[in-house]
Short mmCIF file of N, CA and C in Angstrom, two decimals:
data_model
loop_
_atom_site.label_atom_id
_atom_site.label_comp_id
_atom_site.label_asym_id
_atom_site.label_seq_id
_atom_site.Cartn_x
_atom_site.Cartn_y
_atom_site.Cartn_z
N GLN A 1 0.71 -1.17 0.06
CA GLN A 1 -0.25 0.02 -0.35
C GLN A 1 1.13 0.90 -0.05
N VAL A 2 0.37 2.08 -0.48
CA VAL A 2 0.83 3.67 -0.35
C VAL A 2 0.03 4.66 0.02
N GLN A 3 0.55 5.53 0.20
CA GLN A 3 -0.30 7.10 1.04
C GLN A 3 0.26 8.56 -0.11
N LEU A 4 -0.51 9.15 -0.14
CA LEU A 4 -0.25 10.08 -0.49
C LEU A 4 -1.17 11.12 0.27
N VAL A 5 -0.28 12.05 0.75
CA VAL A 5 -0.66 12.46 1.97
C VAL A 5 -0.81 14.97 1.32
N GLU A 6 -1.39 15.12 0.79
CA GLU A 6 -0.87 16.21 0.53
C GLU A 6 -1.35 17.42 1.98
N SER A 7 -0.37 18.20 1.39
CA SER A 7 -0.67 19.58 2.77
C SER A 7 -0.58 20.45 2.18
N GLY A 8 -0.89 22.20 3.16
CA GLY A 8 -0.49 23.90 2.69
C GLY A 8 -1.45 24.40 1.63
N GLY A 9 -2.47 23.77 1.54
CA GLY A 9 -3.37 24.56 1.35
C GLY A 9 -4.46 25.35 2.01
N GLY A 10 -4.93 26.34 1.38
CA GLY A 10 -5.34 27.35 2.40
C GLY A 10 -5.90 28.63 1.82
N LEU A 11 -6.88 29.73 2.33
CA LEU A 11 -6.90 30.50 1.70
C LEU A 11 -6.15 31.98 1.50
N VAL A 12 -6.34 32.16 0.04
CA VAL A 12 -5.10 33.86 -0.20
C VAL A 12 -6.14 34.22 -0.77
N GLN A 13 -5.80 35.56 -0.74
CA GLN A 13 -6.32 36.75 -1.93
C GLN A 13 -5.14 36.92 -3.14
N PRO A 14 -5.60 37.29 -3.84
CA PRO A 14 -6.06 37.22 -5.06
C PRO A 14 -3.83 37.70 -5.61
N GLY A 15 -3.40 37.33 -6.17
CA GLY A 15 -1.99 37.70 -6.80
C GLY A 15 -1.24 37.46 -4.97
N GLY A 16 -1.71 36.90 -4.15
CA GLY A 16 -0.46 35.76 -3.62
C GLY A 16 0.13 34.48 -4.20
N SER A 17 0.04 33.57 -2.58
CA SER A 17 1.23 32.43 -3.43
C SER A 17 0.77 31.93 -1.56
N LEU A 18 0.92 30.39 -2.21
CA LEU A 18 0.65 29.17 -1.49
C LEU A 18 1.40 27.94 -1.89
N ARG A 19 2.74 27.10 -1.46
CA ARG A 19 2.31 25.68 -1.48
C ARG A 19 2.24 25.20 -1.28
N LEU A 20 2.12 23.50 -1.55
CA LEU A 20 1.58 22.83 -1.85
C LEU A 20 2.74 21.27 -1.57
N SER A 21 2.59 20.53 -0.68
CA SER A 21 3.13 19.48 -0.50
C SER A 21 2.70 18.09 -0.63
N CYS A 22 3.26 17.12 -0.88
CA CYS A 22 2.60 16.23 -1.11
C CYS A 22 3.06 14.28 -0.97
N ALA A 23 2.88 13.98 -0.45
CA ALA A 23 4.34 13.18 0.41
C ALA A 23 3.81 11.90 0.60
N ALA A 24 4.37 10.74 -0.13
CA ALA A 24 3.48 9.68 0.11
C ALA A 24 5.27 8.67 1.18
N SER A 25 4.17 7.46 1.46
CA SER A 25 4.34 6.52 2.21
C SER A 25 4.01 5.32 1.89
N GLY A 26 5.19 4.38 2.53
CA GLY A 26 4.44 3.06 2.32
C GLY A 26 5.47 1.95 1.75
N SER A 27 5.34 0.69 1.17
CA SER A 27 6.34 0.30 0.47
C SER A 27 6.51 0.22 -1.14
N ILE A 28 7.11 1.37 -1.02
CA ILE A 28 7.81 2.35 -2.11
C ILE A 28 9.08 2.66 -2.30
N PHE A 29 9.61 1.30 -3.03
CA PHE A 29 11.01 0.92 -4.47
C PHE A 29 10.92 2.87 -5.11
N ARG A 30 10.72 3.05 -6.19
CA ARG A 30 11.20 4.19 -6.74
C ARG A 30 8.94 4.32 -6.84
N ILE A 31 9.76 5.62 -7.32
CA ILE A 31 7.99 6.65 -7.67
C ILE A 31 8.48 7.63 -9.30
N ASN A 32 7.64 6.79 -10.60
CA ASN A 32 8.02 7.36 -11.83
C ASN A 32 7.15 8.86 -11.50
N ALA A 33 6.62 9.21 -12.43
CA ALA A 33 5.72 10.71 -12.47
C ALA A 33 4.59 10.99 -11.03
N MET A 34 4.87 12.18 -10.74
CA MET A 34 3.93 12.79 -9.64
C MET A 34 3.80 13.82 -10.90
N ASN A 35 2.02 14.01 -10.58
CA ASN A 35 2.00 14.65 -11.39
C ASN A 35 0.70 15.73 -9.99
N TRP A 36 0.08 17.12 -9.91
CA TRP A 36 -0.84 17.84 -9.45
C TRP A 36 -2.68 17.77 -10.53
N TYR A 37 -3.23 17.32 -10.32
CA TYR A 37 -4.75 18.27 -10.34
C TYR A 37 -5.00 18.70 -9.19
N ARG A 38 -6.51 19.48 -10.31
CA ARG A 38 -7.16 20.57 -9.15
C ARG A 38 -8.84 20.19 -10.38
N GLN A 39 -9.33 20.50 -9.08
CA GLN A 39 -11.21 19.90 -9.74
C GLN A 39 -12.01 21.57 -8.81
N ALA A 40 -12.21 21.81 -8.83
CA ALA A 40 -13.47 22.62 -8.68
C ALA A 40 -14.41 22.50 -8.93
N PRO A 41 -15.31 23.30 -8.33
CA PRO A 41 -16.35 23.38 -8.14
C PRO A 41 -17.18 22.89 -9.82
N GLY A 42 -18.34 22.02 -9.79
CA GLY A 42 -19.02 22.16 -10.79
C GLY A 42 -18.31 21.93 -11.94
N LYS A 43 -17.00 21.22 -11.60
CA LYS A 43 -16.25 20.96 -12.68
C LYS A 43 -15.13 19.65 -13.21
N GLN A 44 -15.16 19.22 -14.49
CA GLN A 44 -14.27 18.11 -13.90
C GLN A 44 -12.30 18.49 -13.35
N ARG A 45 -12.14 16.99 -13.48
CA ARG A 45 -10.33 16.87 -12.45
C ARG A 45 -10.27 17.65 -13.88
N GLU A 46 -8.93 18.50 -13.31
CA GLU A 46 -7.72 18.97 -14.65
C GLU A 46 -5.96 18.57 -14.35
N TRP A 47 -5.94 18.50 -14.81
CA TRP A 47 -4.29 18.36 -15.22
C TRP A 47 -3.74 19.53 -15.15
N VAL A 48 -3.06 19.66 -13.99
CA VAL A 48 -2.10 21.26 -13.57
C VAL A 48 -0.45 21.14 -14.03
N ALA A 49 0.30 20.32 -13.47
CA ALA A 49 1.23 19.68 -13.51
C ALA A 49 2.11 18.81 -13.48
N GLY A 50 3.36 18.23 -13.28
CA GLY A 50 4.23 16.75 -13.84
C GLY A 50 5.55 17.33 -13.35
N THR A 51 6.03 16.54 -13.11
CA THR A 51 7.05 15.99 -12.56
C THR A 51 7.42 15.02 -12.95
N THR A 52 8.74 13.80 -14.01
CA THR A 52 9.81 12.66 -13.98
C THR A 52 10.70 12.65 -12.88
N SER A 53 10.97 10.91 -12.61
CA SER A 53 11.44 11.01 -11.88
C SER A 53 13.22 11.18 -12.12
N GLY A 54 13.43 11.92 -13.50
CA GLY A 54 14.55 12.30 -13.97
C GLY A 54 14.91 14.06 -13.33
N GLY A 55 13.41 14.50 -13.51
CA GLY A 55 13.43 15.84 -12.91
C GLY A 55 12.67 16.34 -13.80
N SER A 56 12.34 15.80 -15.00
CA SER A 56 11.51 16.35 -16.06
C SER A 56 10.38 17.46 -15.85
N THR A 57 9.79 18.67 -16.10
CA THR A 57 8.64 19.30 -15.66
C THR A 57 7.67 20.27 -16.72
N ASN A 58 6.18 19.53 -16.89
CA ASN A 58 5.89 20.14 -17.87
C ASN A 58 4.80 20.83 -16.27
N TYR A 59 3.26 22.22 -17.32
CA TYR A 59 2.34 22.41 -17.27
C TYR A 59 1.39 22.59 -18.44
N ALA A 60 0.40 23.00 -17.61
CA ALA A 60 -0.59 23.20 -17.99
C ALA A 60 -0.65 24.87 -18.29
N ASP A 61 -1.45 25.27 -19.60
CA ASP A 61 -0.64 26.62 -19.93
C ASP A 61 -1.37 27.20 -19.05
N PHE A 62 -2.44 27.46 -18.65
CA PHE A 62 -3.26 28.69 -17.83
C PHE A 62 -2.38 28.52 -16.25
N VAL A 63 -1.59 27.61 -15.92
CA VAL A 63 -0.50 28.67 -14.95
C VAL A 63 1.09 28.10 -15.10
N LYS A 64 1.70 28.26 -16.98
CA LYS A 64 2.91 28.70 -17.14
C LYS A 64 3.24 29.82 -16.68
N GLY A 65 4.56 29.77 -15.68
CA GLY A 65 4.66 31.10 -15.93
C GLY A 65 4.19 31.78 -14.18
N ARG A 66 3.43 30.55 -13.55
CA ARG A 66 2.61 31.03 -12.83
C ARG A 66 2.77 30.06 -10.77
N PHE A 67 3.06 28.68 -11.46
CA PHE A 67 3.42 27.40 -10.79
C PHE A 67 4.62 27.11 -10.92
N THR A 68 5.48 26.05 -10.09
CA THR A 68 6.62 25.60 -10.21
C THR A 68 6.52 24.10 -9.62
N VAL A 69 6.21 22.89 -10.71
CA VAL A 69 6.86 21.69 -10.19
C VAL A 69 7.65 21.31 -9.49
N SER A 70 8.38 20.75 -8.09
CA SER A 70 9.35 20.32 -7.92
C SER A 70 8.87 18.58 -7.23
N ARG A 71 10.61 18.52 -7.16
CA ARG A 71 10.87 17.15 -6.46
C ARG A 71 11.53 16.69 -5.08
N ASP A 72 11.94 15.99 -4.03
CA ASP A 72 13.05 15.54 -3.20
C ASP A 72 12.86 13.65 -3.27
N ASN A 73 13.32 13.52 -4.32
CA ASN A 73 13.24 11.74 -4.17
C ASN A 73 13.25 11.36 -3.35
N ALA A 74 14.87 11.84 -2.42
CA ALA A 74 14.79 11.38 -0.64
C ALA A 74 13.90 10.80 0.04
N LYS A 75 13.11 12.14 -0.08
CA LYS A 75 12.14 12.07 0.29
C LYS A 75 10.51 12.52 0.21
N ASN A 76 11.09 11.35 -1.03
CA ASN A 76 9.09 10.98 -2.35
C ASN A 76 8.28 11.96 -2.11
N THR A 77 8.49 13.07 -1.92
CA THR A 77 7.55 14.53 -2.67
C THR A 77 7.77 15.56 -3.24
N VAL A 78 6.81 16.08 -3.97
CA VAL A 78 6.10 16.56 -4.81
C VAL A 78 5.71 18.39 -4.57
N TYR A 79 6.39 19.38 -4.56
CA TYR A 79 5.81 20.19 -4.36
C TYR A 79 5.50 21.23 -5.24
N LEU A 80 4.25 21.72 -4.71
CA LEU A 80 3.82 22.71 -5.98
C LEU A 80 3.62 24.43 -5.41
N GLN A 81 4.53 25.20 -5.87
CA GLN A 81 4.81 26.58 -5.62
C GLN A 81 3.60 27.24 -6.29
N MET A 82 2.80 27.93 -6.03
CA MET A 82 1.80 28.91 -6.56
C MET A 82 2.26 30.23 -6.08
N ASN A 83 2.03 30.81 -6.99
CA ASN A 83 2.09 32.50 -7.05
C ASN A 83 1.17 33.50 -8.15
N SER A 84 1.17 34.14 -7.68
CA SER A 84 0.34 34.98 -8.76
C SER A 84 -1.86 34.72 -8.78
N LEU A 85 -1.56 34.13 -7.28
CA LEU A 85 -3.07 32.73 -7.63
C LEU A 85 -4.26 34.34 -8.08
N LYS A 86 -5.25 33.81 -9.09
CA LYS A 86 -6.14 33.88 -9.11
C LYS A 86 -7.27 33.93 -8.51
N PRO A 87 -8.28 34.04 -8.29
CA PRO A 87 -9.09 33.24 -8.09
C PRO A 87 -9.82 32.01 -8.53
N GLU A 88 -9.69 32.31 -10.43
CA GLU A 88 -9.89 30.89 -10.25
C GLU A 88 -9.25 29.67 -10.48
N ASP A 89 -8.42 29.57 -9.76
CA ASP A 89 -7.68 28.93 -9.31
C ASP A 89 -8.29 28.03 -7.86
N THR A 90 -9.33 28.74 -7.77
CA THR A 90 -9.75 27.89 -6.86
C THR A 90 -10.16 26.62 -7.28
N ALA A 91 -9.69 25.24 -5.90
CA ALA A 91 -9.81 24.20 -6.25
C ALA A 91 -9.66 23.26 -5.79
N VAL A 92 -10.24 22.27 -5.12
CA VAL A 92 -8.94 21.35 -4.90
C VAL A 92 -8.13 20.65 -5.23
N TYR A 93 -7.31 20.57 -4.89
CA TYR A 93 -6.26 19.97 -5.66
C TYR A 93 -5.62 19.06 -5.06
N TYR A 94 -5.42 17.77 -5.68
CA TYR A 94 -4.47 15.92 -5.70
C TYR A 94 -3.41 16.01 -6.48
N CYS A 95 -3.02 15.42 -6.15
CA CYS A 95 -1.23 15.04 -5.66
C CYS A 95 -1.34 13.19 -6.54
N ASN A 96 -0.77 13.49 -8.14
CA ASN A 96 -1.32 12.09 -7.77
C ASN A 96 -0.06 11.41 -8.31
N ALA A 97 0.59 9.93 -8.27
CA ALA A 97 2.52 9.23 -8.93
C ALA A 97 1.47 8.19 -8.75
N ASP A 98 2.85 7.17 -9.30
CA ASP A 98 3.19 6.42 -10.43
C ASP A 98 4.43 5.64 -9.98
N VAL A 99 4.02 4.51 -8.67
CA VAL A 99 4.78 3.78 -7.85
C VAL A 99 5.16 2.85 -7.95
N HIS A 100 6.20 2.24 -8.54
CA HIS A 100 6.96 0.87 -8.67
C HIS A 100 7.14 0.89 -7.02
N GLU A 101 6.68 -0.54 -7.10
CA GLU A 101 5.86 -1.38 -5.03
C GLU A 101 6.51 -2.23 -4.94
N TYR A 102 6.85 -2.31 -3.79
CA TYR A 102 8.54 -4.29 -3.49
C TYR A 102 7.41 -4.30 -3.40
N ALA A 103 7.78 -5.53 -4.15
CA ALA A 103 7.36 -6.73 -4.25
C ALA A 103 5.91 -6.83 -6.12
N ARG A 104 6.10 -6.26 -6.02
CA ARG A 104 5.33 -5.83 -7.01
C ARG A 104 5.93 -5.33 -8.62
N VAL A 105 5.46 -5.91 -9.90
CA VAL A 105 6.53 -6.05 -11.28
C VAL A 105 5.99 -4.88 -11.59
N SER A 106 4.32 -4.36 -11.86
CA SER A 106 4.14 -3.42 -12.60
C SER A 106 3.53 -2.51 -11.52
N PRO A 107 4.20 -0.95 -12.26
CA PRO A 107 4.12 0.28 -11.02
C PRO A 107 2.29 0.39 -11.21
N ARG A 108 1.66 1.27 -9.49
CA ARG A 108 0.52 1.62 -9.07
C ARG A 108 0.20 2.98 -9.62
N ASN A 109 -1.09 3.01 -9.67
CA ASN A 109 -1.53 4.52 -9.73
C ASN A 109 -1.86 5.40 -8.87
N TRP A 110 -1.78 6.12 -7.59
CA TRP A 110 -2.44 6.12 -6.97
C TRP A 110 -2.83 7.70 -6.64
N TRP A 111 -3.67 8.27 -5.76
CA TRP A 111 -4.03 9.03 -5.47
C TRP A 111 -4.21 10.40 -3.72
N GLY A 112 -4.20 11.15 -3.74
CA GLY A 112 -3.76 11.98 -2.33
C GLY A 112 -5.27 12.31 -2.28
N GLN A 113 -5.53 12.66 -1.28
CA GLN A 113 -6.91 12.74 -0.73
C GLN A 113 -7.74 14.18 -1.02
N GLY A 114 -6.47 14.74 -1.57
CA GLY A 114 -7.00 16.87 -1.75
C GLY A 114 -6.75 17.71 -0.56
N THR A 115 -6.27 18.62 -1.05
CA THR A 115 -6.52 19.70 0.27
C THR A 115 -6.68 21.59 -1.07
N GLN A 116 -7.86 21.88 -0.08
CA GLN A 116 -8.92 23.29 -1.01
C GLN A 116 -7.81 24.57 -0.77
N VAL A 117 -7.75 24.83 -2.07
CA VAL A 117 -7.26 26.20 -1.74
C VAL A 117 -8.13 27.42 -2.51
N THR A 118 -8.54 28.24 -1.68
CA THR A 118 -8.81 29.31 -1.86
C THR A 118 -7.79 30.90 -2.22
N VAL A 119 -8.68 31.12 -3.52
CA VAL A 119 -8.00 32.76 -3.25
C VAL A 119 -8.79 33.75 -3.73
N SER A 120 -8.90 34.09 -3.06
CA SER A 120 -10.40 35.24 -2.14
C SER A 120 -10.22 35.96 -1.78
N SER A 121 -10.36 37.39 -1.71
CA SER A 121 -10.53 39.09 -1.52
C SER A 121 -11.14 38.56 -0.57
#
């Protein structure tokens, strides 16, 4: 079993910043891609940003230049630095990871429970 636990969400004013963290724990041999998704009320979940085990990063167009994804492989943790936040960034943010576990041949995909980000004055 693997657990992903997000933290760092909260209420912030427009133009402000937040840093989300997602720590993976459990029977982890190696983590491949780690991604952030978000889901706003009444909308489908959408991909925000991701990083590979080698450190490559990709971003959705709507966050490019404002958000930065990074990871600490030693800590099995991925971060999302969010700057210049807008009200439309309000959503529950979810961590997602492809994990190779001990005693398993194929990687499995795991989700965190989500953390609420609210951007409002």
